[in-house]
Tab-separated table of N, CA and C in Angstrom:
chain	number	residue	atom	x	y	z
N	1	MET	N	-4.575	-13.134	-11.233
N	1	MET	CA	-4.829	-11.816	-10.733
N	1	MET	C	-5.987	-11.191	-11.519
N	2	HIS	N	-6.599	-10.221	-10.950
N	2	HIS	CA	-7.769	-9.589	-11.553
N	2	HIS	C	-7.332	-8.422	-12.435
N	3	HIS	N	-7.348	-8.645	-13.738
N	3	HIS	CA	-6.894	-7.615	-14.668
N	3	HIS	C	-7.961	-6.562	-14.945
N	4	ASP	N	-9.185	-6.803	-14.502
N	4	ASP	CA	-10.256	-5.832	-14.723
N	4	ASP	C	-10.364	-4.816	-13.591
N	5	ARG	N	-9.498	-4.904	-12.618
N	5	ARG	CA	-9.535	-3.991	-11.476
N	5	ARG	C	-8.823	-2.683	-11.826
N	6	THR	N	-9.380	-1.569	-11.364
N	6	THR	CA	-8.829	-0.264	-11.749
N	6	THR	C	-7.702	0.170	-10.814
N	7	PRO	N	-6.680	0.813	-11.381
N	7	PRO	CA	-5.568	1.312	-10.568
N	7	PRO	C	-5.997	2.355	-9.540
N	8	LEU	N	-6.975	3.184	-9.863
N	8	LEU	CA	-7.418	4.226	-8.942
N	8	LEU	C	-8.005	3.618	-7.659
N	9	ILE	N	-8.834	2.612	-7.810
N	9	ILE	CA	-9.429	1.969	-6.635
N	9	ILE	C	-8.358	1.236	-5.836
N	10	ALA	N	-7.461	0.529	-6.525
N	10	ALA	CA	-6.388	-0.192	-5.830
N	10	ALA	C	-5.508	0.763	-5.037
N	11	GLY	N	-5.133	1.883	-5.652
N	11	GLY	CA	-4.300	2.871	-4.968
N	11	GLY	C	-5.006	3.506	-3.789
N	12	THR	N	-6.279	3.826	-3.962
N	12	THR	CA	-7.049	4.447	-2.887
N	12	THR	C	-7.212	3.495	-1.702
N	13	LEU	N	-7.545	2.248	-1.992
N	13	LEU	CA	-7.682	1.263	-0.920
N	13	LEU	C	-6.369	1.080	-0.172
N	14	ASN	N	-5.256	1.027	-0.916
N	14	ASN	CA	-3.958	0.840	-0.279
N	14	ASN	C	-3.532	2.063	0.514
N	15	PHE	N	-3.998	3.233	0.124
N	15	PHE	CA	-3.700	4.440	0.889
N	15	PHE	C	-4.441	4.427	2.222
N	16	ILE	N	-5.687	3.976	2.194
N	16	ILE	CA	-6.503	3.958	3.408
N	16	ILE	C	-6.011	2.881	4.379
N	17	VAL	N	-5.845	1.667	3.875
N	17	VAL	CA	-5.331	0.545	4.684
N	17	VAL	C	-4.240	-0.140	3.864
N	18	PRO	N	-2.987	0.031	4.244
N	18	PRO	CA	-1.906	-0.590	3.474
N	18	PRO	C	-2.140	-2.092	3.287
N	19	GLY	N	-2.089	-2.512	2.038
N	19	GLY	CA	-2.332	-3.905	1.686
N	19	GLY	C	-3.719	-4.157	1.130
N	20	ALA	N	-4.679	-3.288	1.420
N	20	ALA	CA	-6.058	-3.506	0.973
N	20	ALA	C	-6.181	-3.441	-0.550
N	21	GLY	N	-5.439	-2.552	-1.172
N	21	GLY	CA	-5.482	-2.462	-2.634
N	21	GLY	C	-4.894	-3.691	-3.298
N	22	LEU	N	-3.845	-4.226	-2.704
N	22	LEU	CA	-3.245	-5.448	-3.242
N	22	LEU	C	-4.176	-6.638	-3.030
N	23	LEU	N	-4.882	-6.648	-1.926
N	23	LEU	CA	-5.882	-7.677	-1.677
N	23	LEU	C	-6.993	-7.587	-2.720
N	24	TYR	N	-7.414	-6.380	-3.022
N	24	TYR	CA	-8.419	-6.111	-4.060
N	24	TYR	C	-7.968	-6.662	-5.415
N	25	LEU	N	-6.669	-6.590	-5.679
N	25	LEU	CA	-6.125	-7.082	-6.944
N	25	LEU	C	-5.897	-8.586	-6.947
N	26	GLY	N	-5.978	-9.214	-5.781
N	26	GLY	CA	-5.792	-10.650	-5.696
N	26	GLY	C	-4.388	-11.079	-5.305
N	27	TYR	N	-3.548	-10.153	-4.901
N	27	TYR	CA	-2.183	-10.457	-4.467
N	27	TYR	C	-2.173	-10.615	-2.940
N	28	PHE	N	-2.548	-11.791	-2.471
N	28	PHE	CA	-2.750	-12.009	-1.045
N	28	PHE	C	-1.443	-11.945	-0.252
N	29	LYS	N	-0.396	-12.601	-0.740
N	29	LYS	CA	0.882	-12.575	-0.017
N	29	LYS	C	1.477	-11.173	0.000
N	30	ALA	N	1.427	-10.484	-1.138
N	30	ALA	CA	1.954	-9.127	-1.210
N	30	ALA	C	1.161	-8.187	-0.297
N	31	ALA	N	-0.155	-8.400	-0.199
N	31	ALA	CA	-0.997	-7.573	0.671
N	31	ALA	C	-0.593	-7.753	2.134
N	32	LEU	N	-0.383	-8.983	2.528
N	32	LEU	CA	0.014	-9.257	3.909
N	32	LEU	C	1.390	-8.670	4.216
N	33	ILE	N	2.328	-8.853	3.297
N	33	ILE	CA	3.674	-8.303	3.491
N	33	ILE	C	3.629	-6.780	3.562
N	34	ASN	N	2.861	-6.161	2.670
N	34	ASN	CA	2.740	-4.704	2.664
N	34	ASN	C	2.146	-4.203	3.975
N	35	PHE	N	1.102	-4.838	4.437
N	35	PHE	CA	0.462	-4.446	5.695
N	35	PHE	C	1.437	-4.570	6.866
N	36	LEU	N	2.133	-5.702	6.933
N	36	LEU	CA	3.053	-5.928	8.049
N	36	LEU	C	4.248	-4.978	8.019
N	37	LEU	N	4.802	-4.718	6.834
N	37	LEU	CA	5.950	-3.817	6.734
N	37	LEU	C	5.599	-2.386	7.125
N	38	VAL	N	4.478	-1.893	6.646
N	38	VAL	CA	4.074	-0.519	6.973
N	38	VAL	C	3.811	-0.392	8.466
N	39	ASN	N	3.105	-1.350	9.039
N	39	ASN	CA	2.807	-1.273	10.474
N	39	ASN	C	4.046	-1.481	11.333
N	40	ALA	N	4.949	-2.357	10.898
N	40	ALA	CA	6.203	-2.545	11.636
N	40	ALA	C	7.023	-1.260	11.624
N	41	ALA	N	7.085	-0.603	10.465
N	41	ALA	CA	7.830	0.656	10.378
N	41	ALA	C	7.217	1.712	11.287
N	42	LEU	N	5.901	1.788	11.314
N	42	LEU	CA	5.243	2.754	12.204
N	42	LEU	C	5.547	2.464	13.668
N	43	LEU	N	5.484	1.196	14.054
N	43	LEU	CA	5.770	0.843	15.449
N	43	LEU	C	7.218	1.127	15.820
N	44	ILE	N	8.136	0.794	14.928
N	44	ILE	CA	9.556	1.030	15.209
N	44	ILE	C	9.848	2.520	15.341
N	45	PHE	N	9.356	3.310	14.396
N	45	PHE	CA	9.640	4.742	14.447
N	45	PHE	C	8.890	5.446	15.570
N	46	THR	N	7.739	4.922	15.951
N	46	THR	CA	6.965	5.563	17.011
N	46	THR	C	7.509	5.235	18.393
N	47	PHE	N	7.772	3.958	18.640
N	47	PHE	CA	8.138	3.537	19.989
N	47	PHE	C	9.586	3.078	20.117
N	48	GLY	N	10.230	2.766	19.013
N	48	GLY	CA	11.556	2.186	19.064
N	48	GLY	C	12.680	3.148	19.387
N	49	PHE	N	12.537	4.407	19.038
N	49	PHE	CA	13.634	5.348	19.238
N	49	PHE	C	13.507	6.161	20.517
N	50	GLY	N	12.341	6.189	21.116
N	50	GLY	CA	12.154	6.901	22.372
N	50	GLY	C	12.204	8.416	22.240
N	51	ASP	N	12.097	8.920	21.025
N	51	ASP	CA	12.130	10.363	20.794
N	51	ASP	C	10.693	10.887	20.748
N	52	PRO	N	10.301	11.744	21.667
N	52	PRO	CA	8.918	12.231	21.673
N	52	PRO	C	8.548	13.027	20.423
N	53	THR	N	9.526	13.597	19.767
N	53	THR	CA	9.241	14.338	18.541
N	53	THR	C	8.702	13.403	17.467
N	54	LEU	N	9.271	12.208	17.360
N	54	LEU	CA	8.765	11.241	16.391
N	54	LEU	C	7.339	10.831	16.726
N	55	PHE	N	7.071	10.627	18.006
N	55	PHE	CA	5.726	10.230	18.421
N	55	PHE	C	4.704	11.310	18.087
N	56	GLU	N	5.085	12.564	18.250
N	56	GLU	CA	4.167	13.674	17.975
N	56	GLU	C	3.872	13.820	16.490
N	57	HIS	N	4.796	13.395	15.645
N	57	HIS	CA	4.651	13.596	14.200
N	57	HIS	C	4.535	12.288	13.432
N	58	VAL	N	4.080	11.242	14.081
N	58	VAL	CA	3.987	9.938	13.422
N	58	VAL	C	2.972	9.955	12.284
N	59	HIS	N	2.012	10.856	12.324
N	59	HIS	CA	1.026	10.924	11.240
N	59	HIS	C	1.684	11.298	9.913
N	60	TYR	N	2.750	12.086	9.940
N	60	TYR	CA	3.463	12.398	8.704
N	60	TYR	C	4.147	11.153	8.156
N	61	LEU	N	4.699	10.364	9.035
N	61	LEU	CA	5.320	9.111	8.627
N	61	LEU	C	4.269	8.186	8.029
N	62	PHE	N	3.109	8.107	8.676
N	62	PHE	CA	2.043	7.266	8.140
N	62	PHE	C	1.610	7.732	6.758
N	63	LEU	N	1.462	9.035	6.580
N	63	LEU	CA	1.057	9.551	5.267
N	63	LEU	C	2.088	9.208	4.192
N	64	GLY	N	3.359	9.330	4.525
N	64	GLY	CA	4.398	8.979	3.563
N	64	GLY	C	4.385	7.507	3.218
N	65	LEU	N	4.268	6.654	4.231
N	65	LEU	CA	4.219	5.215	3.977
N	65	LEU	C	2.949	4.823	3.232
N	66	ALA	N	1.840	5.452	3.570
N	66	ALA	CA	0.580	5.162	2.888
N	66	ALA	C	0.653	5.588	1.423
N	67	ALA	N	1.291	6.718	1.151
N	67	ALA	CA	1.439	7.176	-0.231
N	67	ALA	C	2.326	6.226	-1.031
N	68	LEU	N	3.411	5.758	-0.425
N	68	LEU	CA	4.268	4.779	-1.106
N	68	LEU	C	3.505	3.490	-1.367
N	69	SER	N	2.755	3.056	-0.392
N	69	SER	CA	1.970	1.840	-0.517
N	69	SER	C	0.909	1.981	-1.610
N	70	ALA	N	0.257	3.137	-1.641
N	70	ALA	CA	-0.760	3.393	-2.661
N	70	ALA	C	-0.146	3.434	-4.054
N	71	GLY	N	1.005	4.053	-4.171
N	71	GLY	CA	1.688	4.098	-5.458
N	71	GLY	C	2.076	2.720	-5.948
N	72	TYR	N	2.489	1.872	-5.028
N	72	TYR	CA	2.846	0.505	-5.394
N	72	TYR	C	1.623	-0.250	-5.913
N	73	ALA	N	0.502	-0.182	-5.207
N	73	ALA	CA	-0.716	-0.874	-5.639
N	73	ALA	C	-1.216	-0.326	-6.969
N	74	HIS	N	-1.137	0.990	-7.136
N	74	HIS	CA	-1.546	1.604	-8.396
N	74	HIS	C	-0.678	1.093	-9.543
N	75	GLY	N	0.611	1.012	-9.304
N	75	GLY	CA	1.528	0.524	-10.333
N	75	GLY	C	1.293	-0.935	-10.676
N	76	VAL	N	1.021	-1.746	-9.688
N	76	VAL	CA	0.740	-3.164	-9.931
N	76	VAL	C	-0.529	-3.313	-10.761
N	77	ALA	N	-1.573	-2.572	-10.409
N	77	ALA	CA	-2.830	-2.637	-11.162
N	77	ALA	C	-2.628	-2.159	-12.593
N	78	HIS	N	-1.874	-1.096	-12.753
N	78	HIS	CA	-1.609	-0.561	-14.098
N	78	HIS	C	-0.803	-1.565	-14.913
N	79	SER	N	0.172	-2.191	-14.300
N	79	SER	CA	0.979	-3.196	-14.984
N	79	SER	C	0.122	-4.392	-15.400
N	80	ASP	N	-0.799	-4.803	-14.518
N	80	ASP	CA	-1.709	-5.894	-14.862
N	80	ASP	C	-2.561	-5.534	-16.073
N	81	GLN	N	-3.058	-4.315	-16.100
N	81	GLN	CA	-3.874	-3.870	-17.232
N	81	GLN	C	-3.070	-3.844	-18.524
N	82	GLN	N	-1.830	-3.361	-18.431
N	82	GLN	CA	-0.967	-3.285	-19.620
N	82	GLN	C	-0.645	-4.673	-20.157
N	83	SER	N	-0.319	-5.605	-19.266
N	83	SER	CA	0.015	-6.957	-19.712
N	83	SER	C	-1.219	-7.654	-20.274
N	84	ASP	N	-2.392	-7.380	-19.697
N	84	ASP	CA	-3.619	-7.974	-20.198
N	84	ASP	C	-3.955	-7.449	-21.584
N	85	SER	N	-3.765	-6.151	-21.790
N	85	SER	CA	-4.084	-5.576	-23.103
N	85	SER	C	-3.068	-6.022	-24.149
N	86	ALA	N	-1.828	-6.287	-23.750
N	86	ALA	CA	-0.814	-6.779	-24.691
N	86	ALA	C	-1.150	-8.207	-25.118
N	87	VAL	N	-1.641	-9.004	-24.189
N	87	VAL	CA	-1.994	-10.389	-24.502
N	87	VAL	C	-3.213	-10.431	-25.412
N	88	ASN	N	-4.183	-9.568	-25.166
N	88	ASN	CA	-5.404	-9.539	-25.962
N	88	ASN	C	-5.244	-8.770	-27.265
N	89	GLY	N	-4.147	-8.057	-27.409
N	89	GLY	CA	-3.892	-7.297	-28.626
N	89	GLY	C	-4.722	-6.045	-28.771
N	90	SER	N	-5.206	-5.501	-27.651
N	90	SER	CA	-6.006	-4.275	-27.735
N	90	SER	C	-5.236	-3.067	-27.292
């Protein structure tokens, strides 16, 4: 994994496109899973329940899922940096 990658960029990328920040960090499987889970949740909540109220407010759901996704990528990048600095003794 890329330990020189910054958490801010990883989180921002993952907020814009779920999985992109994890891809930036080199976590290809996690990026694909993150992308598929977020999009599956959006499709299920938008079209699966047949409630027009959910369809009208799906952008709030997307923002919440994108924020969770961004937080996850930020945490992974931060953890990579911490483990790298522990190994290097800095």
